[in-house]
Structure formats: structure tokens, C-alpha cells
JSON list of C-alpha atoms in Angstrom, two decimals:
[
{"chain": "Q", "resi": 7, "resn": "MET", "atom": "CA", "xyz": [-0.23, 20.01, -3.82]},
{"chain": "Q", "resi": 8, "resn": "ILE", "atom": "CA", "xyz": [2.76, 18.32, -2.20]},
{"chain": "Q", "resi": 9, "resn": "THR", "atom": "CA", "xyz": [2.00, 14.73, -1.22]},
{"chain": "Q", "resi": 10, "resn": "MET", "atom": "CA", "xyz": [3.20, 13.52, 2.17]},
{"chain": "Q", "resi": 11, "resn": "ARG", "atom": "CA", "xyz": [6.02, 11.01, 2.01]},
{"chain": "Q", "resi": 12, "resn": "THR", "atom": "CA", "xyz": [5.91, 8.25, 4.62]},
{"chain": "Q", "resi": 13, "resn": "ILE", "atom": "CA", "xyz": [8.37, 5.53, 5.50]},
{"chain": "Q", "resi": 14, "resn": "LEU", "atom": "CA", "xyz": [6.38, 2.65, 6.96]},
{"chain": "Q", "resi": 15, "resn": "THR", "atom": "CA", "xyz": [7.78, -0.25, 8.98]},
{"chain": "Q", "resi": 16, "resn": "LEU", "atom": "CA", "xyz": [6.34, -3.29, 10.73]},
{"chain": "Q", "resi": 17, "resn": "LYS", "atom": "CA", "xyz": [7.77, -4.67, 13.97]},
{"chain": "Q", "resi": 18, "resn": "TYR", "atom": "CA", "xyz": [6.27, -7.43, 16.08]},
{"chain": "Q", "resi": 19, "resn": "GLY", "atom": "CA", "xyz": [7.51, -10.34, 18.15]},
{"chain": "Q", "resi": 20, "resn": "ASP", "atom": "CA", "xyz": [11.17, -10.54, 19.10]},
{"chain": "Q", "resi": 21, "resn": "LYS", "atom": "CA", "xyz": [12.91, -11.00, 15.76]},
{"chain": "Q", "resi": 22, "resn": "TYR", "atom": "CA", "xyz": [13.84, -7.30, 15.59]},
{"chain": "Q", "resi": 23, "resn": "ASP", "atom": "CA", "xyz": [14.15, -4.67, 18.27]},
{"chain": "Q", "resi": 24, "resn": "ALA", "atom": "CA", "xyz": [13.55, -0.92, 18.16]},
{"chain": "Q", "resi": 25, "resn": "ASN", "atom": "CA", "xyz": [17.09, -0.30, 16.92]},
{"chain": "Q", "resi": 26, "resn": "ALA", "atom": "CA", "xyz": [16.17, -1.79, 13.53]},
{"chain": "Q", "resi": 27, "resn": "VAL", "atom": "CA", "xyz": [13.40, 0.77, 13.11]},
{"chain": "Q", "resi": 28, "resn": "ASN", "atom": "CA", "xyz": [15.42, 3.65, 14.53]},
{"chain": "Q", "resi": 29, "resn": "SER", "atom": "CA", "xyz": [18.29, 2.83, 12.18]},
{"chain": "Q", "resi": 30, "resn": "ILE", "atom": "CA", "xyz": [16.05, 3.42, 9.17]},
{"chain": "Q", "resi": 31, "resn": "TYR", "atom": "CA", "xyz": [15.01, 6.77, 10.64]},
{"chain": "Q", "resi": 32, "resn": "GLU", "atom": "CA", "xyz": [18.65, 7.76, 11.21]},
{"chain": "Q", "resi": 33, "resn": "HIS", "atom": "CA", "xyz": [19.93, 6.59, 7.82]},
{"chain": "Q", "resi": 34, "resn": "THR", "atom": "CA", "xyz": [17.24, 8.59, 6.05]},
{"chain": "Q", "resi": 35, "resn": "GLU", "atom": "CA", "xyz": [18.05, 11.70, 8.10]},
{"chain": "Q", "resi": 36, "resn": "GLY", "atom": "CA", "xyz": [14.57, 11.95, 9.63]},
{"chain": "Q", "resi": 37, "resn": "LYS", "atom": "CA", "xyz": [13.33, 13.88, 6.61]},
{"chain": "Q", "resi": 38, "resn": "TYR", "atom": "CA", "xyz": [10.05, 12.01, 6.04]},
{"chain": "Q", "resi": 39, "resn": "ASN", "atom": "CA", "xyz": [6.94, 11.08, 7.94]},
{"chain": "Q", "resi": 40, "resn": "TYR", "atom": "CA", "xyz": [7.69, 7.87, 9.84]},
{"chain": "Q", "resi": 41, "resn": "VAL", "atom": "CA", "xyz": [5.14, 5.29, 10.95]},
{"chain": "Q", "resi": 42, "resn": "CYS", "atom": "CA", "xyz": [5.76, 1.95, 12.65]},
{"chain": "Q", "resi": 43, "resn": "VAL", "atom": "CA", "xyz": [2.99, -0.60, 13.03]},
{"chain": "Q", "resi": 44, "resn": "THR", "atom": "CA", "xyz": [3.96, -2.60, 16.10]},
{"chain": "Q", "resi": 45, "resn": "ASP", "atom": "CA", "xyz": [2.89, -4.60, 19.14]},
{"chain": "Q", "resi": 46, "resn": "ASP", "atom": "CA", "xyz": [5.63, -3.02, 21.24]},
{"chain": "Q", "resi": 47, "resn": "PRO", "atom": "CA", "xyz": [6.76, 0.61, 20.76]},
{"chain": "Q", "resi": 48, "resn": "LYS", "atom": "CA", "xyz": [9.35, 0.51, 23.56]},
{"chain": "Q", "resi": 49, "resn": "ASP", "atom": "CA", "xyz": [12.54, 2.46, 22.70]},
{"chain": "Q", "resi": 50, "resn": "LEU", "atom": "CA", "xyz": [11.29, 3.70, 19.33]},
{"chain": "Q", "resi": 51, "resn": "ASP", "atom": "CA", "xyz": [12.51, 7.16, 18.40]},
{"chain": "Q", "resi": 52, "resn": "PRO", "atom": "CA", "xyz": [9.82, 9.64, 19.54]},
{"chain": "Q", "resi": 53, "resn": "ASN", "atom": "CA", "xyz": [9.70, 11.08, 16.01]},
{"chain": "Q", "resi": 54, "resn": "ILE", "atom": "CA", "xyz": [8.28, 7.80, 14.75]},
{"chain": "Q", "resi": 55, "resn": "GLN", "atom": "CA", "xyz": [4.49, 7.63, 14.89]},
{"chain": "Q", "resi": 56, "resn": "VAL", "atom": "CA", "xyz": [3.19, 4.39, 16.39]},
{"chain": "Q", "resi": 57, "resn": "ILE", "atom": "CA", "xyz": [0.17, 2.48, 15.12]},
{"chain": "Q", "resi": 58, "resn": "TYR", "atom": "CA", "xyz": [-0.63, -0.35, 17.50]},
{"chain": "Q", "resi": 59, "resn": "MET", "atom": "CA", "xyz": [-1.47, -3.74, 16.01]},
{"chain": "Q", "resi": 60, "resn": "GLU", "atom": "CA", "xyz": [-5.11, -4.46, 16.72]},
{"chain": "Q", "resi": 61, "resn": "ASP", "atom": "CA", "xyz": [-4.81, -8.25, 16.78]},
{"chain": "Q", "resi": 62, "resn": "ALA", "atom": "CA", "xyz": [-2.23, -11.00, 17.02]},
{"chain": "Q", "resi": 63, "resn": "PRO", "atom": "CA", "xyz": [-0.11, -11.20, 13.85]},
{"chain": "Q", "resi": 64, "resn": "ASP", "atom": "CA", "xyz": [-1.34, -13.39, 11.04]},
{"chain": "Q", "resi": 65, "resn": "PRO", "atom": "CA", "xyz": [0.71, -16.60, 10.77]},
{"chain": "Q", "resi": 66, "resn": "GLY", "atom": "CA", "xyz": [2.92, -17.59, 7.88]},
{"chain": "Q", "resi": 67, "resn": "CYS", "atom": "CA", "xyz": [4.57, -14.20, 7.20]},
{"chain": "Q", "resi": 68, "resn": "MET", "atom": "CA", "xyz": [1.27, -12.71, 6.04]},
{"chain": "Q", "resi": 69, "resn": "GLU", "atom": "CA", "xyz": [0.90, -9.84, 8.51]},
{"chain": "Q", "resi": 70, "resn": "LYS", "atom": "CA", "xyz": [2.41, -7.35, 6.07]},
{"chain": "Q", "resi": 71, "resn": "LEU", "atom": "CA", "xyz": [-0.73, -7.62, 3.93]},
{"chain": "Q", "resi": 72, "resn": "ASN", "atom": "CA", "xyz": [-2.70, -5.95, 6.72]},
{"chain": "Q", "resi": 73, "resn": "LEU", "atom": "CA", "xyz": [-0.60, -2.81, 6.25]},
{"chain": "Q", "resi": 74, "resn": "PHE", "atom": "CA", "xyz": [-2.49, -2.22, 3.02]},
{"chain": "Q", "resi": 75, "resn": "LYS", "atom": "CA", "xyz": [-5.50, -0.92, 4.95]},
{"chain": "Q", "resi": 76, "resn": "HIS", "atom": "CA", "xyz": [-3.54, 2.28, 5.59]},
{"chain": "Q", "resi": 77, "resn": "ASN", "atom": "CA", "xyz": [-4.34, 4.65, 2.73]},
{"chain": "Q", "resi": 78, "resn": "ASN", "atom": "CA", "xyz": [-4.05, 8.02, 4.45]},
{"chain": "Q", "resi": 79, "resn": "LEU", "atom": "CA", "xyz": [-0.28, 8.32, 4.66]},
{"chain": "Q", "resi": 80, "resn": "GLY", "atom": "CA", "xyz": [0.47, 9.92, 1.30]},
{"chain": "Q", "resi": 81, "resn": "THR", "atom": "CA", "xyz": [3.05, 8.07, -0.77]},
{"chain": "Q", "resi": 82, "resn": "ILE", "atom": "CA", "xyz": [4.21, 5.14, 1.32]},
{"chain": "Q", "resi": 83, "resn": "LEU", "atom": "CA", "xyz": [7.67, 3.59, 1.09]},
{"chain": "Q", "resi": 84, "resn": "TYR", "atom": "CA", "xyz": [7.51, 0.38, 3.09]},
{"chain": "Q", "resi": 85, "resn": "LEU", "atom": "CA", "xyz": [10.80, -1.13, 4.28]},
{"chain": "Q", "resi": 86, "resn": "ASP", "atom": "CA", "xyz": [11.40, -4.50, 5.90]},
{"chain": "Q", "resi": 87, "resn": "LEU", "atom": "CA", "xyz": [13.65, -4.38, 8.95]},
{"chain": "Q", "resi": 88, "resn": "ASP", "atom": "CA", "xyz": [16.37, -6.41, 7.25]},
{"chain": "Q", "resi": 89, "resn": "VAL", "atom": "CA", "xyz": [17.16, -3.64, 4.78]},
{"chain": "Q", "resi": 90, "resn": "ARG", "atom": "CA", "xyz": [20.21, -1.39, 4.77]},
{"chain": "Q", "resi": 91, "resn": "ILE", "atom": "CA", "xyz": [19.96, 2.13, 3.34]},
{"chain": "Q", "resi": 92, "resn": "GLN", "atom": "CA", "xyz": [23.11, 2.77, 1.33]},
{"chain": "Q", "resi": 93, "resn": "LYS", "atom": "CA", "xyz": [22.32, 6.03, -0.49]},
{"chain": "Q", "resi": 94, "resn": "PRO", "atom": "CA", "xyz": [19.71, 8.82, -0.40]},
{"chain": "Q", "resi": 95, "resn": "ILE", "atom": "CA", "xyz": [16.30, 7.47, -1.39]},
{"chain": "Q", "resi": 96, "resn": "ASP", "atom": "CA", "xyz": [14.30, 10.60, -2.23]},
{"chain": "Q", "resi": 97, "resn": "HIS", "atom": "CA", "xyz": [14.08, 9.49, -5.85]},
{"chain": "Q", "resi": 98, "resn": "LEU", "atom": "CA", "xyz": [12.31, 6.24, -4.94]},
{"chain": "Q", "resi": 99, "resn": "PHE", "atom": "CA", "xyz": [9.17, 8.18, -3.98]},
{"chain": "Q", "resi": 100, "resn": "ASP", "atom": "CA", "xyz": [9.30, 9.84, -7.40]},
{"chain": "Q", "resi": 101, "resn": "LEU", "atom": "CA", "xyz": [9.01, 6.43, -9.08]},
{"chain": "Q", "resi": 102, "resn": "TYR", "atom": "CA", "xyz": [5.40, 6.12, -7.97]},
{"chain": "Q", "resi": 103, "resn": "ASN", "atom": "CA", "xyz": [3.03, 7.07, -10.81]},
{"chain": "Q", "resi": 104, "resn": "GLY", "atom": "CA", "xyz": [-0.20, 5.51, -9.59]},
{"chain": "Q", "resi": 105, "resn": "THR", "atom": "CA", "xyz": [0.82, 1.85, -9.85]},
{"chain": "Q", "resi": 106, "resn": "PRO", "atom": "CA", "xyz": [2.42, 0.24, -6.78]},
{"chain": "Q", "resi": 107, "resn": "LEU", "atom": "CA", "xyz": [6.03, -0.89, -7.03]},
{"chain": "Q", "resi": 108, "resn": "ILE", "atom": "CA", "xyz": [7.69, -4.04, -5.70]},
{"chain": "Q", "resi": 109, "resn": "ILE", "atom": "CA", "xyz": [11.11, -5.70, -6.06]},
{"chain": "Q", "resi": 110, "resn": "TRP", "atom": "CA", "xyz": [11.45, -8.17, -8.90]},
{"chain": "Q", "resi": 111, "resn": "THR", "atom": "CA", "xyz": [13.87, -10.91, -7.78]},
{"chain": "Q", "resi": 112, "resn": "TRP", "atom": "CA", "xyz": [16.26, -10.62, -10.71]},
{"chain": "Q", "resi": 113, "resn": "TRP", "atom": "CA", "xyz": [18.82, -12.59, -8.68]},
{"chain": "Q", "resi": 114, "resn": "LYS", "atom": "CA", "xyz": [16.80, -15.77, -9.23]},
{"chain": "Q", "resi": 115, "resn": "ASN", "atom": "CA", "xyz": [17.91, -15.91, -12.86]},
{"chain": "Q", "resi": 116, "resn": "LYS", "atom": "CA", "xyz": [20.96, -13.65, -12.84]},
{"chain": "Q", "resi": 117, "resn": "GLY", "atom": "CA", "xyz": [24.07, -13.67, -10.72]},
{"chain": "Q", "resi": 118, "resn": "MET", "atom": "CA", "xyz": [23.30, -17.06, -9.28]},
{"chain": "Q", "resi": 119, "resn": "LYS", "atom": "CA", "xyz": [26.66, -18.63, -10.10]},
{"chain": "Q", "resi": 120, "resn": "GLN", "atom": "CA", "xyz": [27.74, -18.19, -6.50]},
{"chain": "Q", "resi": 121, "resn": "MET", "atom": "CA", "xyz": [24.66, -19.82, -5.01]},
{"chain": "Q", "resi": 122, "resn": "ASN", "atom": "CA", "xyz": [21.94, -21.92, -6.59]},
{"chain": "Q", "resi": 123, "resn": "ILE", "atom": "CA", "xyz": [18.42, -20.70, -5.81]},
{"chain": "Q", "resi": 124, "resn": "HIS", "atom": "CA", "xyz": [17.39, -24.34, -5.31]},
{"chain": "Q", "resi": 125, "resn": "ASP", "atom": "CA", "xyz": [19.65, -24.41, -2.24]},
{"chain": "Q", "resi": 126, "resn": "PHE", "atom": "CA", "xyz": [17.37, -21.89, -0.58]},
{"chain": "Q", "resi": 127, "resn": "PRO", "atom": "CA", "xyz": [15.29, -23.78, 2.02]},
{"chain": "Q", "resi": 128, "resn": "TYR", "atom": "CA", "xyz": [11.84, -23.62, 0.49]},
{"chain": "Q", "resi": 129, "resn": "ARG", "atom": "CA", "xyz": [9.89, -26.73, -0.41]},
{"chain": "Q", "resi": 130, "resn": "SER", "atom": "CA", "xyz": [9.74, -27.11, -4.18]},
{"chain": "Q", "resi": 131, "resn": "ASP", "atom": "CA", "xyz": [6.10, -28.25, -4.06]},
{"chain": "Q", "resi": 132, "resn": "PHE", "atom": "CA", "xyz": [5.02, -24.91, -2.58]},
{"chain": "Q", "resi": 133, "resn": "PRO", "atom": "CA", "xyz": [4.35, -21.94, -4.89]},
{"chain": "Q", "resi": 134, "resn": "LEU", "atom": "CA", "xyz": [7.35, -19.67, -5.30]},
{"chain": "Q", "resi": 135, "resn": "SER", "atom": "CA", "xyz": [7.52, -16.01, -6.30]},
{"chain": "Q", "resi": 136, "resn": "ASN", "atom": "CA", "xyz": [9.50, -13.57, -8.39]},
{"chain": "Q", "resi": 137, "resn": "PHE", "atom": "CA", "xyz": [8.39, -10.78, -6.05]},
{"chain": "Q", "resi": 138, "resn": "ASN", "atom": "CA", "xyz": [10.20, -9.64, -2.94]},
{"chain": "Q", "resi": 139, "resn": "SER", "atom": "CA", "xyz": [8.19, -7.26, -0.78]},
{"chain": "Q", "resi": 140, "resn": "SER", "atom": "CA", "xyz": [11.09, -6.02, 1.37]},
{"chain": "Q", "resi": 141, "resn": "VAL", "atom": "CA", "xyz": [10.58, -2.69, -0.39]},
{"chain": "Q", "resi": 142, "resn": "LEU", "atom": "CA", "xyz": [7.14, -1.55, -1.54]},
{"chain": "Q", "resi": 143, "resn": "ILE", "atom": "CA", "xyz": [5.80, 1.79, -2.72]},
{"chain": "Q", "resi": 144, "resn": "TRP", "atom": "CA", "xyz": [2.08, 2.60, -2.79]},
{"chain": "Q", "resi": 145, "resn": "GLU", "atom": "CA", "xyz": [-0.64, 5.05, -1.89]},
{"chain": "Q", "resi": 146, "resn": "ASP", "atom": "CA", "xyz": [-3.80, 2.96, -1.75]},
{"chain": "Q", "resi": 147, "resn": "LEU", "atom": "CA", "xyz": [-3.83, -0.84, -1.72]},
{"chain": "Q", "resi": 148, "resn": "THR", "atom": "CA", "xyz": [-7.02, -1.32, 0.26]},
{"chain": "Q", "resi": 149, "resn": "HIS", "atom": "CA", "xyz": [-8.35, -3.56, -2.51]},
{"chain": "Q", "resi": 150, "resn": "ILE", "atom": "CA", "xyz": [-5.60, -6.09, -1.75]},
{"chain": "Q", "resi": 151, "resn": "TYR", "atom": "CA", "xyz": [-6.22, -5.86, 1.99]},
{"chain": "Q", "resi": 152, "resn": "GLU", "atom": "CA", "xyz": [-9.93, -6.50, 1.48]},
{"chain": "Q", "resi": 153, "resn": "TYR", "atom": "CA", "xyz": [-9.34, -9.35, -0.97]},
{"chain": "Q", "resi": 154, "resn": "TYR", "atom": "CA", "xyz": [-6.91, -11.06, 1.41]},
{"chain": "Q", "resi": 155, "resn": "ASN", "atom": "CA", "xyz": [-9.14, -10.72, 4.46]},
{"chain": "Q", "resi": 156, "resn": "LYS", "atom": "CA", "xyz": [-12.21, -12.17, 2.73]},
{"chain": "Q", "resi": 157, "resn": "ASN", "atom": "CA", "xyz": [-10.46, -15.56, 2.57]},
{"chain": "Q", "resi": 158, "resn": "LYS", "atom": "CA", "xyz": [-7.53, -15.07, 4.94]},
{"chain": "Q", "resi": 159, "resn": "ASP", "atom": "CA", "xyz": [-7.46, -18.58, 6.39]},
{"chain": "Q", "resi": 160, "resn": "ASP", "atom": "CA", "xyz": [-7.47, -20.16, 2.93]},
{"chain": "Q", "resi": 161, "resn": "PHE", "atom": "CA", "xyz": [-4.66, -17.91, 1.68]},
{"chain": "Q", "resi": 162, "resn": "ILE", "atom": "CA", "xyz": [-2.50, -18.66, 4.72]},
{"chain": "Q", "resi": 163, "resn": "VAL", "atom": "CA", "xyz": [-2.73, -22.36, 3.89]},
{"chain": "Q", "resi": 164, "resn": "LYS", "atom": "CA", "xyz": [-2.37, -21.85, 0.12]},
{"chain": "Q", "resi": 165, "resn": "TYR", "atom": "CA", "xyz": [0.78, -19.71, 0.40]},
{"chain": "Q", "resi": 166, "resn": "PRO", "atom": "CA", "xyz": [2.93, -21.13, 3.19]},
{"chain": "Q", "resi": 167, "resn": "ASN", "atom": "CA", "xyz": [5.94, -19.21, 1.88]},
{"chain": "Q", "resi": 168, "resn": "GLY", "atom": "CA", "xyz": [4.22, -15.95, 2.78]},
{"chain": "Q", "resi": 169, "resn": "ASP", "atom": "CA", "xyz": [3.03, -12.66, 1.38]},
{"chain": "Q", "resi": 170, "resn": "ASP", "atom": "CA", "xyz": [5.39, -12.55, -1.62]},
{"chain": "Q", "resi": 171, "resn": "THR", "atom": "CA", "xyz": [3.82, -15.66, -3.13]},
{"chain": "Q", "resi": 172, "resn": "PHE", "atom": "CA", "xyz": [0.32, -14.35, -2.44]},
{"chain": "Q", "resi": 173, "resn": "LEU", "atom": "CA", "xyz": [1.04, -11.04, -4.21]},
{"chain": "Q", "resi": 174, "resn": "TYR", "atom": "CA", "xyz": [2.75, -12.81, -7.10]},
{"chain": "Q", "resi": 175, "resn": "HIS", "atom": "CA", "xyz": [0.15, -15.47, -7.80]},
{"chain": "Q", "resi": 176, "resn": "GLU", "atom": "CA", "xyz": [-3.12, -13.66, -7.12]},
{"chain": "Q", "resi": 177, "resn": "GLY", "atom": "CA", "xyz": [-2.85, -11.41, -10.19]},
{"chain": "Q", "resi": 178, "resn": "PHE", "atom": "CA", "xyz": [-2.34, -7.98, -8.68]},
{"chain": "Q", "resi": 179, "resn": "THR", "atom": "CA", "xyz": [-0.73, -5.28, -10.82]},
{"chain": "Q", "resi": 180, "resn": "PHE", "atom": "CA", "xyz": [2.68, -4.01, -9.73]},
{"chain": "Q", "resi": 181, "resn": "GLU", "atom": "CA", "xyz": [5.49, -2.22, -11.46]},
{"chain": "Q", "resi": 182, "resn": "HIS", "atom": "CA", "xyz": [9.01, -3.34, -10.65]},
{"chain": "Q", "resi": 183, "resn": "LEU", "atom": "CA", "xyz": [11.59, -1.24, -8.90]},
{"chain": "Q", "resi": 184, "resn": "PRO", "atom": "CA", "xyz": [14.52, -0.61, -11.26]},
{"chain": "Q", "resi": 185, "resn": "GLU", "atom": "CA", "xyz": [17.04, -3.43, -11.08]},
{"chain": "Q", "resi": 186, "resn": "ASN", "atom": "CA", "xyz": [19.84, -1.05, -10.11]},
{"chain": "Q", "resi": 187, "resn": "GLU", "atom": "CA", "xyz": [18.09, 0.20, -6.95]},
{"chain": "Q", "resi": 188, "resn": "VAL", "atom": "CA", "xyz": [17.86, -2.85, -4.67]},
{"chain": "Q", "resi": 189, "resn": "TYR", "atom": "CA", "xyz": [20.03, -5.93, -4.36]},
{"chain": "Q", "resi": 190, "resn": "SER", "atom": "CA", "xyz": [20.15, -9.04, -2.18]},
{"chain": "Q", "resi": 191, "resn": "TYR", "atom": "CA", "xyz": [23.47, -9.36, -0.37]},
{"chain": "Q", "resi": 192, "resn": "LEU", "atom": "CA", "xyz": [23.13, -13.14, -0.05]},
{"chain": "Q", "resi": 193, "resn": "PHE", "atom": "CA", "xyz": [22.12, -13.80, -3.62]},
{"chain": "Q", "resi": 194, "resn": "SER", "atom": "CA", "xyz": [24.56, -11.35, -5.20]},
{"chain": "Q", "resi": 195, "resn": "GLY", "atom": "CA", "xyz": [27.69, -13.17, -4.23]},
{"chain": "Q", "resi": 196, "resn": "ARG", "atom": "CA", "xyz": [27.88, -11.84, -0.62]},
{"chain": "Q", "resi": 197, "resn": "LYS", "atom": "CA", "xyz": [29.48, -8.64, -1.81]},
{"chain": "Q", "resi": 198, "resn": "TYR", "atom": "CA", "xyz": [28.93, -5.08, -0.63]},
{"chain": "Q", "resi": 199, "resn": "ARG", "atom": "CA", "xyz": [27.64, -3.15, -3.63]},
{"chain": "Q", "resi": 200, "resn": "PRO", "atom": "CA", "xyz": [27.59, 0.57, -2.81]},
{"chain": "Q", "resi": 201, "resn": "GLU", "atom": "CA", "xyz": [26.15, 1.61, -6.17]},
{"chain": "Q", "resi": 202, "resn": "TYR", "atom": "CA", "xyz": [22.70, 0.38, -5.06]},
{"chain": "Q", "resi": 203, "resn": "SER", "atom": "CA", "xyz": [20.33, 2.49, -2.94]},
{"chain": "Q", "resi": 204, "resn": "ILE", "atom": "CA", "xyz": [19.17, -0.37, -0.73]},
{"chain": "Q", "resi": 205, "resn": "CYS", "atom": "CA", "xyz": [20.57, -3.75, 0.29]},
{"chain": "Q", "resi": 206, "resn": "ILE", "atom": "CA", "xyz": [18.30, -6.46, 1.64]},
{"chain": "Q", "resi": 207, "resn": "LEU", "atom": "CA", "xyz": [19.64, -9.10, 3.96]},
{"chain": "Q", "resi": 208, "resn": "ASN", "atom": "CA", "xyz": [17.08, -11.74, 3.09]},
{"chain": "Q", "resi": 209, "resn": "GLY", "atom": "CA", "xyz": [17.98, -15.18, 4.39]},
{"chain": "Q", "resi": 210, "resn": "LEU", "atom": "CA", "xyz": [18.94, -14.06, 7.91]},
{"chain": "Q", "resi": 211, "resn": "SER", "atom": "CA", "xyz": [16.91, -16.79, 9.57]},
{"chain": "Q", "resi": 212, "resn": "HIS", "atom": "CA", "xyz": [19.00, -19.41, 7.78]},
{"chain": "Q", "resi": 213, "resn": "TRP", "atom": "CA", "xyz": [22.31, -17.54, 7.45]},
{"chain": "Q", "resi": 214, "resn": "PRO", "atom": "CA", "xyz": [22.43, -15.18, 10.48]},
{"chain": "Q", "resi": 215, "resn": "GLU", "atom": "CA", "xyz": [26.13, -14.55, 9.94]},
{"chain": "Q", "resi": 216, "resn": "ILE", "atom": "CA", "xyz": [25.48, -12.41, 6.85]},
{"chain": "Q", "resi": 217, "resn": "GLU", "atom": "CA", "xyz": [24.32, -9.44, 8.96]},
{"chain": "Q", "resi": 218, "resn": "GLU", "atom": "CA", "xyz": [27.70, -9.02, 10.70]},
{"chain": "Q", "resi": 219, "resn": "GLU", "atom": "CA", "xyz": [29.48, -9.90, 7.47]},
{"chain": "Q", "resi": 220, "resn": "TYR", "atom": "CA", "xyz": [27.64, -7.21, 5.54]},
{"chain": "Q", "resi": 221, "resn": "ASP", "atom": "CA", "xyz": [28.16, -4.56, 8.24]},
{"chain": "Q", "resi": 222, "resn": "GLU", "atom": "CA", "xyz": [31.89, -5.25, 8.37]},
{"chain": "Q", "resi": 223, "resn": "LEU", "atom": "CA", "xyz": [32.25, -5.03, 4.60]},
{"chain": "Q", "resi": 224, "resn": "CYS", "atom": "CA", "xyz": [30.21, -1.83, 4.51]},
{"chain": "Q", "resi": 225, "resn": "LEU", "atom": "CA", "xyz": [32.25, -0.10, 7.19]},
{"chain": "Q", "resi": 226, "resn": "HIS", "atom": "CA", "xyz": [35.54, -1.22, 5.64]},
{"chain": "Q", "resi": 227, "resn": "GLN", "atom": "CA", "xyz": [34.67, -0.08, 2.12]},
{"chain": "Q", "resi": 228, "resn": "MET", "atom": "CA", "xyz": [33.27, 3.25, 3.32]},
{"chain": "Q", "resi": 229, "resn": "GLY", "atom": "CA", "xyz": [36.60, 3.96, 5.03]},
{"chain": "Q", "resi": 230, "resn": "HIS", "atom": "CA", "xyz": [35.40, 3.96, 8.64]}
]
């Protein structure tokens, strides 16, 4: 039996508009099942299925954890809206073997000569994480959703840096995406690296200029 392949996104508030979701659809050639969980579906491509958010988003960058209640979408490849698809990603679905996958932040102990991780604006007395959930692959993570929602208010206070720290410190089992699949533009020397499948533009809220910088480098190096 062929398992459905779904690209899942989350859009709420005004940080990202529909173009960020539509861009993922376009750069993956519309070949998958597409679902966006959102509070505002205006201008989304009609080929993207909409799931309306039932409640106001959880504070503290924790709303992504509520996506784990969806377990009827086949193999799910979740993508944050600050990602850039650089190459075909069919093979990422094939990495799933029953254990969910997440990014391991290898850039926190490699390639940091250009920028010290301690310069990143997180308080050192808050728990940090070696996970980055900008890209996740799973089929059924309802156990995490249920665990989080049993003590949601406590977890929001305990992990003010958001869902990555919750997933990292609460003992859930994840495999790591291969190091050569996803890179952070900011923490990899602000260089366009076309050999990777996906680039993440984490840090946009503090360094908004990296989005335009990345796009210009990408277009230049691709010969456009």
C-alpha cells in the first residue's frame, strides 16, 4: 500500500502571509498532499487543504505541538515558513522508518567560527535545545500532543524558548535528519549552500536582513 505524503504548514498571526505557504507548494511542484493549519486562509493556493485553528494560538512558540494531534495524513513532512526548498525532497519522506525525525542543530558546535552561539539572544538561564523543529517528519505523534496538553500551562512557563526545548528536554525519541540535508543560513557563515536540500532562515526576528540577503545570493548563484 502506498502511504500518502503530506506537506504540513502552520500559519497564524501576521508574521507570514499566504505567499510563504504558496511558495512551498510551488517549489515542491505541487506533487504531494498539502495541508495548512491556519487562522486565516485568505490567498492560499486552492490546492492546499485548510484546517482551521480551533482556538487562539498557544503562547511562547508552542502552537506547533498542537499539530501532533493530526495522525491521519500519512507520512507528514512539516515545514516552518522560514524554510527555503533548494532541491527535490522526495527522499526525505523515505527517511521515515517509524521513528519521527527532527533537525539536530549541528551548527551549535560546528561551523560557529563566524558567529558565536552565545551571541544568539536567548537567556542563558533558560533551557536550551539541540533540536530545531523547522523540519519534522512523522506519522503519529498523538502521544506528544496528549502529554503536552495535560500540563500545557506548566510547560509554557517551563520552556519559554518554545517547542524545541520542550521536545529536547522531555525525553521523546527522535531520529536526526542527516546533517547534509538541512542547514541554517545564519549559523553557517551566511553563505548560500546549494548542496543542501533545505535552508532554514532561523533568526529572522532578530536579523530580518538575512531573508533578502539569502534570496539575492540564491538567485545570483543559480544564474538568474
